[in-house]
PDB file of C-alpha atoms and ligand atoms in Angstrom:
ATOM      1  CA  MET A   9      99.883  33.709  73.909  1.00 44.00           C
ATOM      2  CA  SER A  10      99.472  33.630  77.703  1.00 44.00           C
ATOM      3  CA  GLN A  11     102.263  33.508  80.191  1.00 48.00           C
ATOM      4  CA  ALA A  12     101.405  29.937  81.154  1.00 46.00           C
ATOM      5  CA  VAL A  13     101.789  28.772  77.633  1.00 48.00           C
ATOM      6  CA  ASP A  14     105.023  30.686  77.283  1.00 68.00           C
ATOM      7  CA  LYS A  15     106.515  29.021  80.317  1.00 82.00           C
ATOM      8  CA  THR A  16     105.521  25.596  79.102  1.00 90.00           C
ATOM      9  CA  MET A  17     107.231  26.276  75.785  1.00 93.00           C
ATOM     10  CA  VAL A  18     110.407  27.491  77.415  1.00 95.00           C
ATOM     11  CA  ALA A  19     110.573  24.537  79.848  1.00 96.00           C
ATOM     12  CA  TRP A  20     109.996  22.163  76.912  1.00 97.00           C
ATOM     13  CA  ALA A  21     112.648  23.920  74.751  1.00 97.00           C
ATOM     14  CA  THR A  22     115.158  23.787  77.561  1.00 97.00           C
ATOM     15  CA  SER A  23     114.678  20.042  78.081  1.00 97.00           C
ATOM     16  CA  VAL A  24     114.968  19.322  74.371  1.00 98.00           C
ATOM     17  CA  ALA A  25     118.070  21.429  73.878  1.00 98.00           C
ATOM     18  CA  GLU A  26     119.728  19.958  77.001  1.00 98.00           C
ATOM     19  CA  ALA A  27     118.930  16.399  75.872  1.00 98.00           C
ATOM     20  CA  GLU A  28     120.476  17.015  72.430  1.00 98.00           C
ATOM     21  CA  LEU A  29     123.442  19.259  73.355  1.00 98.00           C
ATOM     22  CA  SER A  30     124.647  18.898  76.981  1.00 98.00           C
ATOM     23  CA  GLY A  31     126.264  15.511  76.618  1.00 97.00           C
ATOM     24  CA  ALA A  32     127.432  15.633  72.988  1.00 97.00           C
ATOM     25  CA  LEU A  33     128.396  19.316  72.760  1.00 98.00           C
ATOM     26  CA  PRO A  34     128.744  20.803  76.215  1.00 98.00           C
ATOM     27  CA  ARG A  35     130.293  24.071  74.964  1.00 97.00           C
ATOM     28  CA  ARG A  36     127.360  24.587  72.526  1.00 98.00           C
ATOM     29  CA  TRP A  37     124.982  23.938  75.415  1.00 98.00           C
ATOM     30  CA  ALA A  38     126.834  26.525  77.557  1.00 98.00           C
ATOM     31  CA  HIS A  39     126.487  29.004  74.627  1.00 98.00           C
ATOM     32  CA  SER A  40     122.861  28.151  74.187  1.00 98.00           C
ATOM     33  CA  GLN A  41     122.181  28.760  77.911  1.00 98.00           C
ATOM     34  CA  GLY A  42     124.020  32.120  77.658  1.00 98.00           C
ATOM     35  CA  VAL A  43     121.845  33.064  74.585  1.00 98.00           C
ATOM     36  CA  ALA A  44     118.761  32.103  76.639  1.00 97.00           C
ATOM     37  CA  ALA A  45     119.953  34.401  79.482  1.00 97.00           C
ATOM     38  CA  ARG A  46     120.172  37.243  77.008  1.00 97.00           C
ATOM     39  CA  ALA A  47     116.681  36.445  75.852  1.00 96.00           C
ATOM     40  CA  ALA A  48     115.439  36.792  79.389  1.00 94.00           C
ATOM     41  CA  GLU A  49     116.967  40.277  79.521  1.00 93.00           C
ATOM     42  CA  LEU A  50     114.870  41.278  76.492  1.00 94.00           C
ATOM     43  CA  ALA A  51     111.562  39.926  77.901  1.00 91.00           C
ATOM     44  CA  SER A  52     110.137  43.317  78.715  1.00 89.00           C
ATOM     45  CA  ALA A  53     110.767  44.599  75.206  1.00 89.00           C
ATOM     46  CA  LEU A  54     109.183  41.606  73.621  1.00 89.00           C
ATOM     47  CA  SER A  55     106.114  41.258  75.908  1.00 85.00           C
ATOM     48  CA  ASN A  56     103.910  38.584  74.286  1.00 90.00           C
ATOM     49  CA  ASP A  57     106.771  37.124  72.297  1.00 94.00           C
ATOM     50  CA  ALA A  58     109.186  36.804  75.264  1.00 94.00           C
ATOM     51  CA  GLY A  59     108.482  33.033  75.621  1.00 95.00           C
ATOM     52  CA  LEU A  60     108.956  32.444  71.911  1.00 96.00           C
ATOM     53  CA  LEU A  61     112.249  34.291  71.907  1.00 97.00           C
ATOM     54  CA  ALA A  62     113.462  32.343  75.011  1.00 97.00           C
ATOM     55  CA  ALA A  63     112.529  29.014  73.441  1.00 97.00           C
ATOM     56  CA  ALA A  64     114.207  29.975  70.119  1.00 98.00           C
ATOM     57  CA  ALA A  65     117.332  31.160  71.954  1.00 98.00           C
ATOM     58  CA  THR A  66     117.647  27.876  73.822  1.00 98.00           C
ATOM     59  CA  LEU A  67     117.135  25.823  70.714  1.00 98.00           C
ATOM     60  CA  HIS A  68     118.754  27.915  67.997  1.00 98.00           C
ATOM     61  CA  ASP A  69     121.888  25.676  67.733  1.00 98.00           C
ATOM     62  CA  VAL A  70     120.249  22.308  68.315  1.00 98.00           C
ATOM     63  CA  GLY A  71     121.007  21.412  64.712  1.00 98.00           C
ATOM     64  CA  TYR A  72     124.716  21.029  65.700  1.00 98.00           C
ATOM     65  CA  ALA A  73     123.871  17.972  67.713  1.00 98.00           C
ATOM     66  CA  PRO A  74     125.755  15.128  65.914  1.00 97.00           C
ATOM     67  CA  ARG A  75     122.720  12.825  65.666  1.00 97.00           C
ATOM     68  CA  LEU A  76     120.736  15.616  63.944  1.00 98.00           C
ATOM     69  CA  VAL A  77     123.219  16.481  61.209  1.00 98.00           C
ATOM     70  CA  VAL A  78     121.760  15.771  57.784  1.00 97.00           C
ATOM     71  CA  THR A  79     122.661  18.679  55.457  1.00 96.00           C
ATOM     72  CA  GLY A  80     125.406  20.009  57.793  1.00 96.00           C
ATOM     73  CA  PHE A  81     123.688  23.402  57.785  1.00 96.00           C
ATOM     74  CA  HIS A  82     122.581  23.635  61.396  1.00 97.00           C
ATOM     75  CA  PRO A  83     119.721  26.097  61.157  1.00 98.00           C
ATOM     76  CA  LEU A  84     117.998  23.807  58.590  1.00 98.00           C
ATOM     77  CA  ASP A  85     118.802  20.552  60.320  1.00 98.00           C
ATOM     78  CA  GLY A  86     117.665  21.965  63.685  1.00 98.00           C
ATOM     79  CA  ALA A  87     114.417  23.395  62.313  1.00 98.00           C
ATOM     80  CA  ARG A  88     113.539  20.104  60.495  1.00 98.00           C
ATOM     81  CA  PHE A  89     114.231  18.200  63.619  1.00 98.00           C
ATOM     82  CA  LEU A  90     111.983  20.412  65.711  1.00 98.00           C
ATOM     83  CA  ARG A  91     109.194  20.258  63.158  1.00 98.00           C
ATOM     84  CA  ASP A  92     109.458  16.548  62.390  1.00 98.00           C
ATOM     85  CA  GLU A  93     110.337  14.992  65.647  1.00 98.00           C
ATOM     86  CA  HIS A  94     108.554  17.388  67.956  1.00 97.00           C
ATOM     87  CA  GLY A  95     105.823  19.028  65.915  1.00 97.00           C
ATOM     88  CA  ALA A  96     107.154  22.268  67.336  1.00 97.00           C
ATOM     89  CA  ASP A  97     105.322  25.647  67.077  1.00 96.00           C
ATOM     90  CA  GLU A  98     105.688  26.950  63.538  1.00 97.00           C
ATOM     91  CA  GLN A  99     106.967  30.355  64.560  1.00 97.00           C
ATOM     92  CA  LEU A 100     109.587  28.833  66.765  1.00 97.00           C
ATOM     93  CA  VAL A 101     110.719  26.563  63.959  1.00 98.00           C
ATOM     94  CA  ARG A 102     110.913  29.479  61.545  1.00 98.00           C
ATOM     95  CA  LEU A 103     112.971  31.470  64.039  1.00 98.00           C
ATOM     96  CA  VAL A 104     115.422  28.665  64.518  1.00 98.00           C
ATOM     97  CA  ALA A 105     115.732  28.109  60.739  1.00 98.00           C
ATOM     98  CA  ASN A 106     116.417  31.755  60.121  1.00 98.00           C
ATOM     99  CA  HIS A 107     118.502  32.622  63.177  1.00 97.00           C
ATOM    100  CA  SER A 108     121.294  35.183  62.798  1.00 93.00           C
ATOM    101  CA  PHE A 109     120.870  35.690  59.022  1.00 94.00           C
ATOM    102  CA  ALA A 110     120.932  32.046  58.142  1.00 95.00           C
ATOM    103  CA  LEU A 111     119.602  32.940  54.724  1.00 94.00           C
ATOM    104  CA  LEU A 112     122.993  34.476  53.843  1.00 92.00           C
ATOM    105  CA  GLU A 113     124.851  31.414  55.004  1.00 91.00           C
ATOM    106  CA  ALA A 114     122.347  29.230  53.140  1.00 94.00           C
ATOM    107  CA  GLU A 115     123.301  31.154  49.993  1.00 92.00           C
ATOM    108  CA  GLU A 116     126.970  30.273  50.501  1.00 89.00           C
ATOM    109  CA  ARG A 117     125.899  26.632  50.696  1.00 92.00           C
ATOM    110  CA  GLY A 118     123.443  26.591  47.829  1.00 94.00           C
ATOM    111  CA  LEU A 119     120.524  26.048  50.231  1.00 96.00           C
ATOM    112  CA  ARG A 120     118.863  29.466  50.172  1.00 96.00           C
ATOM    113  CA  GLU A 121     115.868  28.506  48.094  1.00 97.00           C
ATOM    114  CA  GLU A 122     115.241  25.281  50.085  1.00 96.00           C
ATOM    115  CA  LEU A 123     115.398  27.200  53.410  1.00 98.00           C
ATOM    116  CA  GLU A 124     113.150  30.087  52.174  1.00 97.00           C
ATOM    117  CA  ALA A 125     110.575  27.715  50.790  1.00 97.00           C
ATOM    118  CA  GLU A 126     110.387  25.454  53.842  1.00 98.00           C
ATOM    119  CA  PHE A 127     110.762  28.082  56.554  1.00 98.00           C
ATOM    120  CA  PRO A 128     109.852  31.591  55.559  1.00 98.00           C
ATOM    121  CA  LEU A 129     111.327  34.409  57.584  1.00 97.00           C
ATOM    122  CA  LEU A 130     108.909  35.631  60.295  1.00 96.00           C
ATOM    123  CA  GLU A 131     107.295  38.970  59.553  1.00 94.00           C
ATOM    124  CA  GLU A 132     108.175  40.261  63.038  1.00 94.00           C
ATOM    125  CA  PRO A 133     111.373  42.247  62.601  1.00 95.00           C
ATOM    126  CA  LEU A 134     111.959  42.971  66.340  1.00 95.00           C
ATOM    127  CA  LEU A 135     111.693  39.315  67.238  1.00 96.00           C
ATOM    128  CA  VAL A 136     114.042  38.291  64.476  1.00 97.00           C
ATOM    129  CA  ASP A 137     116.459  41.101  65.414  1.00 97.00           C
ATOM    130  CA  ALA A 138     116.197  40.025  69.079  1.00 97.00           C
ATOM    131  CA  LEU A 139     117.443  36.486  68.343  1.00 98.00           C
ATOM    132  CA  VAL A 140     120.339  38.003  66.370  1.00 97.00           C
ATOM    133  CA  TYR A 141     121.105  40.208  69.298  1.00 98.00           C
ATOM    134  CA  CYS A 142     121.032  37.309  71.826  1.00 98.00           C
ATOM    135  CA  ASP A 143     123.200  35.026  69.685  1.00 97.00           C
ATOM    136  CA  MET A 144     125.715  37.637  68.570  1.00 97.00           C
ATOM    137  CA  THR A 145     126.270  39.170  71.977  1.00 97.00           C
ATOM    138  CA  THR A 146     127.066  35.825  73.644  1.00 98.00           C
ATOM    139  CA  THR A 147     130.464  34.047  73.442  1.00 97.00           C
ATOM    140  CA  PRO A 148     130.831  30.318  72.535  1.00 96.00           C
ATOM    141  CA  ASP A 149     131.130  29.742  76.284  1.00 97.00           C
ATOM    142  CA  GLY A 150     127.894  31.548  77.034  1.00 98.00           C
ATOM    143  CA  GLU A 151     129.369  34.843  78.370  1.00 98.00           C
ATOM    144  CA  PRO A 152     128.182  38.274  77.293  1.00 97.00           C
ATOM    145  CA  THR A 153     130.269  40.003  74.608  1.00 98.00           C
ATOM    146  CA  THR A 154     129.954  42.658  71.924  1.00 97.00           C
ATOM    147  CA  ALA A 155     128.734  41.861  68.421  1.00 97.00           C
ATOM    148  CA  GLN A 156     132.076  43.210  67.054  1.00 96.00           C
ATOM    149  CA  ASP A 157     134.155  40.816  69.149  1.00 97.00           C
ATOM    150  CA  ARG A 158     131.793  37.970  68.380  1.00 96.00           C
ATOM    151  CA  VAL A 159     132.084  38.452  64.612  1.00 95.00           C
ATOM    152  CA  GLU A 160     135.897  38.612  64.941  1.00 95.00           C
ATOM    153  CA  GLU A 161     135.915  35.446  67.066  1.00 94.00           C
ATOM    154  CA  ILE A 162     133.804  33.595  64.450  1.00 93.00           C
ATOM    155  CA  VAL A 163     136.039  34.634  61.567  1.00 93.00           C
ATOM    156  CA  GLY A 164     139.122  33.591  63.499  1.00 94.00           C
ATOM    157  CA  ARG A 165     137.636  30.296  64.494  1.00 92.00           C
ATOM    158  CA  TYR A 166     136.298  29.194  61.067  1.00 93.00           C
ATOM    159  CA  GLY A 167     138.790  30.963  58.804  1.00 94.00           C
ATOM    160  CA  ALA A 168     137.943  33.961  56.623  1.00 91.00           C
ATOM    161  CA  ASP A 169     137.508  31.931  53.522  1.00 92.00           C
ATOM    162  CA  SER A 170     135.381  29.134  54.969  1.00 91.00           C
ATOM    163  CA  ALA A 171     131.567  29.158  54.237  1.00 87.00           C
ATOM    164  CA  VAL A 172     130.929  30.437  57.777  1.00 89.00           C
ATOM    165  CA  GLY A 173     133.716  32.996  57.428  1.00 91.00           C
ATOM    166  CA  ARG A 174     132.524  34.330  54.148  1.00 90.00           C
ATOM    167  CA  PHE A 175     128.915  34.422  55.450  1.00 90.00           C
ATOM    168  CA  ILE A 176     129.791  36.258  58.624  1.00 90.00           C
ATOM    169  CA  ARG A 177     131.793  38.846  56.899  1.00 88.00           C
ATOM    170  CA  ARG A 178     128.947  39.545  54.515  1.00 89.00           C
ATOM    171  CA  ALA A 179     126.429  39.579  57.379  1.00 93.00           C
ATOM    172  CA  SER A 180     128.455  41.637  59.846  1.00 95.00           C
ATOM    173  CA  LEU A 181     126.898  44.995  58.934  1.00 94.00           C
ATOM    174  CA  GLU A 182     123.409  43.512  59.131  1.00 95.00           C
ATOM    175  CA  ILE A 183     124.302  41.931  62.517  1.00 96.00           C
ATOM    176  CA  PHE A 184     125.579  45.258  63.951  1.00 97.00           C
ATOM    177  CA  ALA A 185     122.420  47.041  62.633  1.00 97.00           C
ATOM    178  CA  ALA A 186     120.181  44.460  64.172  1.00 97.00           C
ATOM    179  CA  VAL A 187     121.932  44.823  67.529  1.00 97.00           C
ATOM    180  CA  GLU A 188     121.600  48.592  67.321  1.00 97.00           C
ATOM    181  CA  ARG A 189     117.875  48.351  66.607  1.00 96.00           C
ATOM    182  CA  VAL A 190     117.328  46.118  69.599  1.00 96.00           C
ATOM    183  CA  ASP A 191     119.434  48.464  71.812  1.00 95.00           C
ATOM    184  CA  ALA A 192     117.244  51.339  70.643  1.00 94.00           C
ATOM    185  CA  ALA A 193     114.104  49.377  71.467  1.00 92.00           C
ATOM    186  CA  LEU A 194     115.515  48.578  74.922  1.00 92.00           C
ATOM    187  CA  ALA A 195     116.300  52.320  75.461  1.00 91.00           C
ATOM    188  CA  THR A 196     112.636  53.134  75.131  1.00 88.00           C
ATOM    189  CA  GLN A 197     111.578  50.592  77.778  1.00 82.00           C
ATOM    190  CA  PRO A 198     110.539  51.936  81.203  1.00 73.00           C
ATOM    191  CA  ARG A 199     113.109  50.915  83.881  1.00 65.00           C
TER     192      ARG A 199
HETATM  193 FE1  FE2 B   8     124.535  30.533  68.512  1.00 69.16          FE
END
């Protein structure tokens, strides 16, 4: 994918996410912008996929927008919205559907088979890890944080026994491992 196409996709993603989130859920929008800023930091490690990562980062939580809530599981609602209302790039839609170990949360909600069948996980582990990294090292207000603090914050906010709390506790080791893999990939980048 060329740089020009990348930039077009990122600009489009930003305008869609802003339209859906900034008015209805300003804090989610601040978080999404912070996640996009993290994605920009990873651009050199992702080379050709940098635009795709940036677009997915901006849009990953779009499914929280109240008008888009159908199942109440935001990765699935967001991905279906992007596919059905915007005919979005298939890889982008699959990244949004699977962001930050959504399959594990889908399992808690009895939606794993539906999610897997409709939006298979991308076979690009570094790109998938990179989106985990961006989301899980950004606070709800869009500031940088550590994955450890982020997981604690999520458990505290939703409650340890909620679907999200159970999911994040199960996913935490995977989250930390993904962040470490991205850190390792960044460490090999020329500065
Ligand atoms: Fe997020």
